[in-house]
Coordinates of C-alpha atoms and ligand atoms in Angstrom, one line a residue:
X58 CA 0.0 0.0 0.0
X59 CA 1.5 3.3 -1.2
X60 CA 1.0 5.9 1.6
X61 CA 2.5 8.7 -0.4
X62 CA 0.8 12.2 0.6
X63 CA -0.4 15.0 -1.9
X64 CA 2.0 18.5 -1.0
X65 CA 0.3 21.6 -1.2
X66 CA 1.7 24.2 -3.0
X67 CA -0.8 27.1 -3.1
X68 CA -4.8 27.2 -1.3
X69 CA -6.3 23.9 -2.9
X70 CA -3.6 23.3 -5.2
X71 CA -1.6 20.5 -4.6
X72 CA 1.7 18.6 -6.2
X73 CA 0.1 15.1 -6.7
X74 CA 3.2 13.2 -8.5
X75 CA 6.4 11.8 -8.3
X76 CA 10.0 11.2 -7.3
X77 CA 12.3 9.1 -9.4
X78 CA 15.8 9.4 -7.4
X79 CA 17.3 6.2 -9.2
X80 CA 16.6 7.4 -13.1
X81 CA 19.9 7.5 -14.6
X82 CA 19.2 7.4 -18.2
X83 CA 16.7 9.0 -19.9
X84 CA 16.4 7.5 -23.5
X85 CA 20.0 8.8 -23.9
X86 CA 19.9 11.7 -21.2
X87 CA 22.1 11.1 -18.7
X88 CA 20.1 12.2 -15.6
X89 CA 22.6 11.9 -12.7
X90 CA 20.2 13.6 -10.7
X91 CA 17.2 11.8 -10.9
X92 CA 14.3 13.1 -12.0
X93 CA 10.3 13.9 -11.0
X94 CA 6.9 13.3 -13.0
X95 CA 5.1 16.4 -11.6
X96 CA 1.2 16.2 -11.3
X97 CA -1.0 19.2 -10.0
X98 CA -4.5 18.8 -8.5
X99 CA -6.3 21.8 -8.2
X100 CA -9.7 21.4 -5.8
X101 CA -12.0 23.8 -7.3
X102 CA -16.1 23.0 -8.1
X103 CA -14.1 21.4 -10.6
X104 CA -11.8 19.4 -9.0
X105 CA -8.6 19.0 -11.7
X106 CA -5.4 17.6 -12.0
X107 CA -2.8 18.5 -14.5
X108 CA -1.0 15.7 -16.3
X109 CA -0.1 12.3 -14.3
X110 CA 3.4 10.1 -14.2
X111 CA 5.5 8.0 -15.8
X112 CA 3.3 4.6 -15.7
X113 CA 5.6 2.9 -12.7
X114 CA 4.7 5.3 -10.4
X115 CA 1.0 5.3 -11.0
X116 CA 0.4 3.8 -7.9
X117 CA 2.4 6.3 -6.2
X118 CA 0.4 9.2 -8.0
X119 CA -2.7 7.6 -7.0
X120 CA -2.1 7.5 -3.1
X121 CA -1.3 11.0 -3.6
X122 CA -4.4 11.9 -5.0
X123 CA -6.1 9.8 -2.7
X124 CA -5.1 11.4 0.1
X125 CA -6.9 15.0 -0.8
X126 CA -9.9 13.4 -3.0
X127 CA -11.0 10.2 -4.4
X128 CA -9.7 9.8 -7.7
X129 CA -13.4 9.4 -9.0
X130 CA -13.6 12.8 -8.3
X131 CA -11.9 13.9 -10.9
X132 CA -13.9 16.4 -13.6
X133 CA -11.3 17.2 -15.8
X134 CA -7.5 16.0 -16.6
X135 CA -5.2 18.1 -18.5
X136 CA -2.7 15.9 -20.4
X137 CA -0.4 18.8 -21.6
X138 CA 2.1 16.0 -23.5
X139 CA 1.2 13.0 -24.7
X140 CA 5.3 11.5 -24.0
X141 CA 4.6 8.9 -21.2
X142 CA 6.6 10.4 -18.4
X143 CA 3.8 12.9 -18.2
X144 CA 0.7 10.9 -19.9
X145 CA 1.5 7.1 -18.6
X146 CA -0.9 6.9 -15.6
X147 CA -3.4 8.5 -17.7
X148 CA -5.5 5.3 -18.8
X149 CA -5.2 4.2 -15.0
X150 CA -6.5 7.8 -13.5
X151 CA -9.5 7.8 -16.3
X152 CA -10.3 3.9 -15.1
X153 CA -10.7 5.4 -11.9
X154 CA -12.4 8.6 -12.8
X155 CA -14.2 7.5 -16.0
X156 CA -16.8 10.9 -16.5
X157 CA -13.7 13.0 -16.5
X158 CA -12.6 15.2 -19.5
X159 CA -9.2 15.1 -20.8
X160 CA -7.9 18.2 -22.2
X161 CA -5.5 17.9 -25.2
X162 CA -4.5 19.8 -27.9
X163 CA -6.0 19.3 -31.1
X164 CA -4.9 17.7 -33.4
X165 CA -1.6 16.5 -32.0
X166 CA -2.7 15.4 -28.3
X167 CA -5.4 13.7 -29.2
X168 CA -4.0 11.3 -32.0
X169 CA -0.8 10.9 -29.6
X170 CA -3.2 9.8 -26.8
X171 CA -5.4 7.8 -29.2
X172 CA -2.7 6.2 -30.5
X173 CA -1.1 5.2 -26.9
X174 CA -4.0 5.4 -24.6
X175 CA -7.2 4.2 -27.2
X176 CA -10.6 5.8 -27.2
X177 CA -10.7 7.9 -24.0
X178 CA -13.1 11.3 -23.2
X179 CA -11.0 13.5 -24.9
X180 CA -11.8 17.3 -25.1
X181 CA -9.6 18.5 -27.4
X182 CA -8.7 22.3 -27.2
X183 CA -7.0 24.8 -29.4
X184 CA -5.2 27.9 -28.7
X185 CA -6.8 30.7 -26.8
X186 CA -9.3 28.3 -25.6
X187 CA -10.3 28.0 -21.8
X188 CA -12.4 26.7 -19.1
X189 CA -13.6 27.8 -16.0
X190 CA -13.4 24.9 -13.5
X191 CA -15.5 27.2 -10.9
X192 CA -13.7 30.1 -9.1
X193 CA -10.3 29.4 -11.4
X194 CA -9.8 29.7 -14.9
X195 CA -7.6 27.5 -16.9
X196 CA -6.1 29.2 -20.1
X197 CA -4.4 26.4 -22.8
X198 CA -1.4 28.1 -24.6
X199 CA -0.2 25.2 -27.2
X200 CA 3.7 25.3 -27.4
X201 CA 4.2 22.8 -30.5
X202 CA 7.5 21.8 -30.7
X203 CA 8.3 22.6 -27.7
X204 CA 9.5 19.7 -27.6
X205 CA 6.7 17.6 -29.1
X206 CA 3.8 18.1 -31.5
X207 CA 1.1 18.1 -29.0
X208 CA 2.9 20.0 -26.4
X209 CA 1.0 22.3 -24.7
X210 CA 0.8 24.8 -20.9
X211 CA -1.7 25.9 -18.8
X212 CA -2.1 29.4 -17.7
X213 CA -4.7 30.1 -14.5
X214 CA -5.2 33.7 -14.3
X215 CA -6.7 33.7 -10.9
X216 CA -3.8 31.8 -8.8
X217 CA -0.9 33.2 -11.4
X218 CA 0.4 29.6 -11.9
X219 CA 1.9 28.7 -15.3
X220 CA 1.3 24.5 -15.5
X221 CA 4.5 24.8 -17.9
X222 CA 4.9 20.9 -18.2
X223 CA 8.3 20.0 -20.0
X224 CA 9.5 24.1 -20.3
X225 CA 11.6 25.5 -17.3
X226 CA 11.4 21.6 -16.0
X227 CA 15.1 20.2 -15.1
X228 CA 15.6 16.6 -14.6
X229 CA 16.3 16.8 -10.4
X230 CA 15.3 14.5 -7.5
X231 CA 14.7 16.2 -4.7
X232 CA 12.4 16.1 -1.3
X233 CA 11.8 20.2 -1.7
X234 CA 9.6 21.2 -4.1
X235 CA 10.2 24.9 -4.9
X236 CA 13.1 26.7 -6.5
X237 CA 14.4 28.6 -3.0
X238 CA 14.3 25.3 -0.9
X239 CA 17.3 23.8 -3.2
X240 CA 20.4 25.2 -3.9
X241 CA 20.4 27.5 -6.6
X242 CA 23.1 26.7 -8.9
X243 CA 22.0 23.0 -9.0
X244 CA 18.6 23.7 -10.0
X245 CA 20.3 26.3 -13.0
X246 CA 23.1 23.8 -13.8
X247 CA 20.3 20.9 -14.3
X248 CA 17.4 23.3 -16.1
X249 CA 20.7 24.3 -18.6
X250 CA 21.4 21.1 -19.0
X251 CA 17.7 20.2 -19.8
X252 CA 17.5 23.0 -22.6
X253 CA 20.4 21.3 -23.8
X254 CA 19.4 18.1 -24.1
X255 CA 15.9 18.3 -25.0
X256 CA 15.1 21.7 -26.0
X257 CA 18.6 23.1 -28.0
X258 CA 17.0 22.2 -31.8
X259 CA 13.5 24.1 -30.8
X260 CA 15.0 27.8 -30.2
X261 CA 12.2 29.3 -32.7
X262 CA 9.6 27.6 -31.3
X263 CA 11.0 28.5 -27.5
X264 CA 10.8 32.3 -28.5
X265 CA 7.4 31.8 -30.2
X266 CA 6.2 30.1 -26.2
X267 CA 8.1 32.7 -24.6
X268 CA 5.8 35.8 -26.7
X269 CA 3.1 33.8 -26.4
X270 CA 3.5 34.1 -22.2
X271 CA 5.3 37.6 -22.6
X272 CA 3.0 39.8 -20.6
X273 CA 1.3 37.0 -18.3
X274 CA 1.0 37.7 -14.6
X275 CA 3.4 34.7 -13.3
X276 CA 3.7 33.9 -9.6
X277 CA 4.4 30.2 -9.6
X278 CA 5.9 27.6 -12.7
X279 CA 4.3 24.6 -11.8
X280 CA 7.1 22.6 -13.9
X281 CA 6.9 18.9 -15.6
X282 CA 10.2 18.2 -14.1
X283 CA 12.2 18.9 -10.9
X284 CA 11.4 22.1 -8.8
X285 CA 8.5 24.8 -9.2
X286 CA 10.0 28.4 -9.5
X287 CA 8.0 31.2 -7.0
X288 CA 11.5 33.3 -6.5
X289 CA 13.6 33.3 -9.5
X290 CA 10.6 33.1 -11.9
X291 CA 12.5 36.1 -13.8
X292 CA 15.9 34.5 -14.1
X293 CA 14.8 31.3 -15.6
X294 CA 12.5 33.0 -18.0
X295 CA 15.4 35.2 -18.8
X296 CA 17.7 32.5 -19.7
X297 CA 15.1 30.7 -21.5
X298 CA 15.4 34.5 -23.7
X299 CA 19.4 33.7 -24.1
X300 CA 19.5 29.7 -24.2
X301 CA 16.8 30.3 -27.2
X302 CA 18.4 32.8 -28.9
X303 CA 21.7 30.7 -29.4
X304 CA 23.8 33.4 -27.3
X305 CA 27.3 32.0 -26.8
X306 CA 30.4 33.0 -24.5
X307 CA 34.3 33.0 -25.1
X308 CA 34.7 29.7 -24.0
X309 CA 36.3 26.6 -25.7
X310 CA 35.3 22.9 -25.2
X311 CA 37.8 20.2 -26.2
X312 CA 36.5 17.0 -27.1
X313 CA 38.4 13.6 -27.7
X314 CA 38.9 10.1 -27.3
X315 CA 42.6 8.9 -27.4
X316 CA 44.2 5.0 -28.3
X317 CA 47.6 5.3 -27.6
X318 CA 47.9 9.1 -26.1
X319 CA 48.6 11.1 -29.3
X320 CA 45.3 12.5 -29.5
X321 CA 45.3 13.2 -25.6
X322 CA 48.2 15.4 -26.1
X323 CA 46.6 17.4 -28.8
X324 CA 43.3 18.2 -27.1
X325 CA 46.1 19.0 -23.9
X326 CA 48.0 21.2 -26.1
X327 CA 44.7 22.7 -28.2
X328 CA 43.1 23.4 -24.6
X329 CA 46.3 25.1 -23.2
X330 CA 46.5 27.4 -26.7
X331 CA 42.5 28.7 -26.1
X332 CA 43.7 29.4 -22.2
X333 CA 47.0 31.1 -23.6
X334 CA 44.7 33.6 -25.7
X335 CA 42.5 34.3 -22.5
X336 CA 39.8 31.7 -23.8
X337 CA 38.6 29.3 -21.3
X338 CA 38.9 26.3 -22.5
X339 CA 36.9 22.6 -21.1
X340 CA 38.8 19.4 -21.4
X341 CA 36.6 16.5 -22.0
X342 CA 38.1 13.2 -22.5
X343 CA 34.9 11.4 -23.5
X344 CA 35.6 8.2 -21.7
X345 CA 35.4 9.9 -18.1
X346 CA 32.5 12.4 -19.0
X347 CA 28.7 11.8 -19.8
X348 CA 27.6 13.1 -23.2
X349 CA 24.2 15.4 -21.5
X350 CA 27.2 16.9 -19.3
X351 CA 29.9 17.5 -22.4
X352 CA 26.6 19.2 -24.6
X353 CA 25.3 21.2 -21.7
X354 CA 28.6 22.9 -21.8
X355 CA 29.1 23.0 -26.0
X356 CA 25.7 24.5 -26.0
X357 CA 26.9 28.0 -24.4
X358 CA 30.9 27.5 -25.5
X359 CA 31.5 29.2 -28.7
X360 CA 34.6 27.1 -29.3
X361 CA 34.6 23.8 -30.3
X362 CA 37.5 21.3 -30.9
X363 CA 36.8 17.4 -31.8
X364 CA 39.5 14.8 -31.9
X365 CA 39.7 11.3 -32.9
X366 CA 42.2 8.9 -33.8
X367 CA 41.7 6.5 -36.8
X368 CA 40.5 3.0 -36.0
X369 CA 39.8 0.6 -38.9
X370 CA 39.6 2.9 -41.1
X371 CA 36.5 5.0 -39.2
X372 CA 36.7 7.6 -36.0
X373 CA 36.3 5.9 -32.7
X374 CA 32.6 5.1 -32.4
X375 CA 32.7 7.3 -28.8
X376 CA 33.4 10.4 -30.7
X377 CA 30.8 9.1 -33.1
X378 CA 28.2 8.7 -30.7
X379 CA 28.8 12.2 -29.4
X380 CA 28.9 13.8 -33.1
X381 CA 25.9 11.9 -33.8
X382 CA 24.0 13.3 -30.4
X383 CA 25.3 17.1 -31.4
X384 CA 24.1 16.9 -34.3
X385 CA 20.2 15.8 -33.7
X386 CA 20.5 18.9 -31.2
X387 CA 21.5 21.5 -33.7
X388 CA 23.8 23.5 -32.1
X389 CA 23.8 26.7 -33.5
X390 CA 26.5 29.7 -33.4
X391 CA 29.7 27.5 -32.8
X392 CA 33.1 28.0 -34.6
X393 CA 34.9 24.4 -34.6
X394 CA 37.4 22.2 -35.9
X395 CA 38.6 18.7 -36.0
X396 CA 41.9 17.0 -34.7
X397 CA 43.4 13.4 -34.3
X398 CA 46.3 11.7 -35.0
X399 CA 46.9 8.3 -36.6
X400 CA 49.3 5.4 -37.5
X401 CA 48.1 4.9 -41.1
X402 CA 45.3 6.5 -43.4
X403 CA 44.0 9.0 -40.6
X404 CA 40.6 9.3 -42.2
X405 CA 38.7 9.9 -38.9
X406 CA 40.0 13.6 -38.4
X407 CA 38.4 14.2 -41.9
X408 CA 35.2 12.4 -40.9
X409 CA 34.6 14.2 -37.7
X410 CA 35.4 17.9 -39.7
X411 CA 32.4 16.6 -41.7
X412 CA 30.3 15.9 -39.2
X413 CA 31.0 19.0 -37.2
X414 CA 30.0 20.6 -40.4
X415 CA 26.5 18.7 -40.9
X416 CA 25.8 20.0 -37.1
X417 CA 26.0 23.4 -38.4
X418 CA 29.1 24.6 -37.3
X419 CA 31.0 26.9 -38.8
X420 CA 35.1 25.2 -39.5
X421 CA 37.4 28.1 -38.3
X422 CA 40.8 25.9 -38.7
X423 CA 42.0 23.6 -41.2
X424 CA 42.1 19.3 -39.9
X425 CA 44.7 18.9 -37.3
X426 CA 46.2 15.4 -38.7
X427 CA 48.9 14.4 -37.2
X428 CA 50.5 10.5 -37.7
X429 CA 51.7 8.6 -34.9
X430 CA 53.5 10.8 -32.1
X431 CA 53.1 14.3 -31.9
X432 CA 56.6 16.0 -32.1
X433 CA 56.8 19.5 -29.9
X434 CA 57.8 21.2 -33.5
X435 CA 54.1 20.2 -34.2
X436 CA 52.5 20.8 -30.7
X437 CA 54.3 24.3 -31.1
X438 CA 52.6 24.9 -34.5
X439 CA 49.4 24.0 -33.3
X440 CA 49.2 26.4 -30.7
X441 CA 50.6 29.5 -33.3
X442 CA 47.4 28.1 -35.2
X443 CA 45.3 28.6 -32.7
X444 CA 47.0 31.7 -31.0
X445 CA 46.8 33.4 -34.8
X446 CA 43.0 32.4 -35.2
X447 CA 41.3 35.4 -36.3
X448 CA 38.1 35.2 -34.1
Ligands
LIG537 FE1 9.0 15.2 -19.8 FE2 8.7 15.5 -23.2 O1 8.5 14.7 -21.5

């Protein structure tokens, strides 16, 4: 028996879902943190709850509910994203509460649930469209693309709460539930790295959300994900402003997997040249870092060096993997180049300047190839290369 208690948050509003401290990966997201499904039930003549949990934790969700309101209470469910960490208890919640509506966007939510959850009580809504659910209004802003289709927030006038689902979320465990009961940087470092990782290719369609909330009264997010904001409401919106604009800093990040060392002592030397010319530079050798972590920080760096030594023929498949990753998140505004060493052939270093180039980024220095064991003539030349760069 789950004895899990619903937290209140606001008069009659309560956080209904779930804490997953053990997630680790998220399809591909590396969430060393952990990570919450966060539900809402709002107890108005209407009583409501916004979006439900990721399906294992239904029963967890449930008790929660249970322990403000019967579940067959429920009048109207908002599923603001049909991807199952927010919509996977929803067939279970409508079992229990069967005459309740479910709110979706139209088309997208409803053929996502349709397709995933079968013939349900949809109501499907469009933008600008509202409900009163007695003394409360709920506005539905739909934020397609952002990072799905069908994705959609919620906007209640009355208690100044944005239901923001996946936007402003970050992937975070944690036993506090607002913004100013964790420690700041954590919750900034992790919201960063969830723009990064799930948000970095929708930049137009994160400044199309943002106008369409420009000018709301906000007191509250009431995130899909992590903490709810109430004190730095401001900050995160603003660097939702700069992360989807594509704003970069002077700061280099130094990518590589090494065989034998060679390739270790270039991104060492290529990392010590961007410090010489007062350019921060981030050393990631890509066997002790996670890829979310090494992104998070390429996504703000405007500097960006790749390196791979040859191996039959190819570019280690680590470096691969990570090119391939950067890529699907269409980095934008980043000056980069490629680098590696090799015994014979050394076709990697041209296959990673390719890649770097089909994620968009513009190739500010000539292929560093260098065979076998760098000699400190060439180390020495590398760094005049980079020290003479023209940025
Ligand atoms: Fe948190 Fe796109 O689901």
């Amino acid at each position: 028996m789950n004895n899990c208690k619903a937290i209140q948050i606001s008069d009659n509003i309560y956080w209904t879902g779930a804490v997953d401290w053990s997630m680790r990966n998220f399809h591909g997201y590396d969430t060393s943190r952990g990570t919450s499904y966060n539900a809402y039930l709002i107890l108005d003549d209407k009583i409501t709850l916004i979006d439900t949990a990721k399906i294992t934790y239904a029963d967890e969700l449930l008790a929660r509910i249970s322990s403000v309101v019967e579940p067959a209470q429920i009048d109207v469910i908002v599923s603001s994203h049909v991807e199952p960490d927010h919509s996977g208890a929803l067939r279970e919640v409508a079992a229990l509460a069967p005459n309740a509506q479910i709110i979706t966007t139209n088309p997208n939510g409803l053929k996502g649930l349709t397709a995933r959850y079968g013939k349900l009580n949809y109501r499907p809504v469009k933008a600008g469209d509202a409900i009163s659910i007695g003394k409360r209004t709920l506005k539905f802003v739909p934020t397609p693309m952002l990072h799905w289709p069908d994705s959609m927030v919620t906007y209640c006038p009355e208690e100044k709460i944005l239901f923001s689902n996946d936007a402003f979320g970050q992937h975070l465990a944690t036993s506090m539930r607002f913004d100013d009961e964790n420690n700041l940087d954590t919750v900034l470092h992790e919201a960063k790295k969830y723009y990064a990782n799930i948000l970095m290719p929708f930049g137009k369609q994160a400044q199309t959300a943002l106008n369409a909330l420009d000018g709301l009264d906000i007191r509250m997010i009431a995130t899909g994900h992590g903490v709810i904001w109430r004190k730095h409401i401001t900050k995160i919106l603003n660097f939702y402003k700069r992360w989807s604009a594509g704003e970069v800093a002077e700061r280099a990040v130094v990518v590589f997997d090494s065989m034998w060392h060679s390739t270790e002592i270039l991104a060492q030397t290529i990392t010590e040249a961007f410090a010489k010319r007062g350019i921060p530079a981030a050393y990631y050798d890509i066997k002790a870092n996670l890829m979310s972590d090494i992104v998070t920080d390429v996504f703000t760096s405007k500097y960006l060096a790749v390196g791979s030594p040859t191996i039959n023929n190819q570019m280690m498949p680590t470096i691969a993997a990570f090119l391939c990753y950067l890529k699907g998140l269409r980095p934008v505004n980043h000056k980069a180049f490629a680098f590696g060493s090799y015994g014979w052939g050394g076709q990697s270093i041209g296959y990673v300047e390719d890649e770097l180039k089909a994620a968009g980024c513009e190739i500010i220095l000539d292929k560093i190839r260098v065979a076998n064991v760098p000699t400190a003539a060439q180390l020495d030349d590398i760094t005049s290369k980079i020290l003479a760069l023209d940025l």
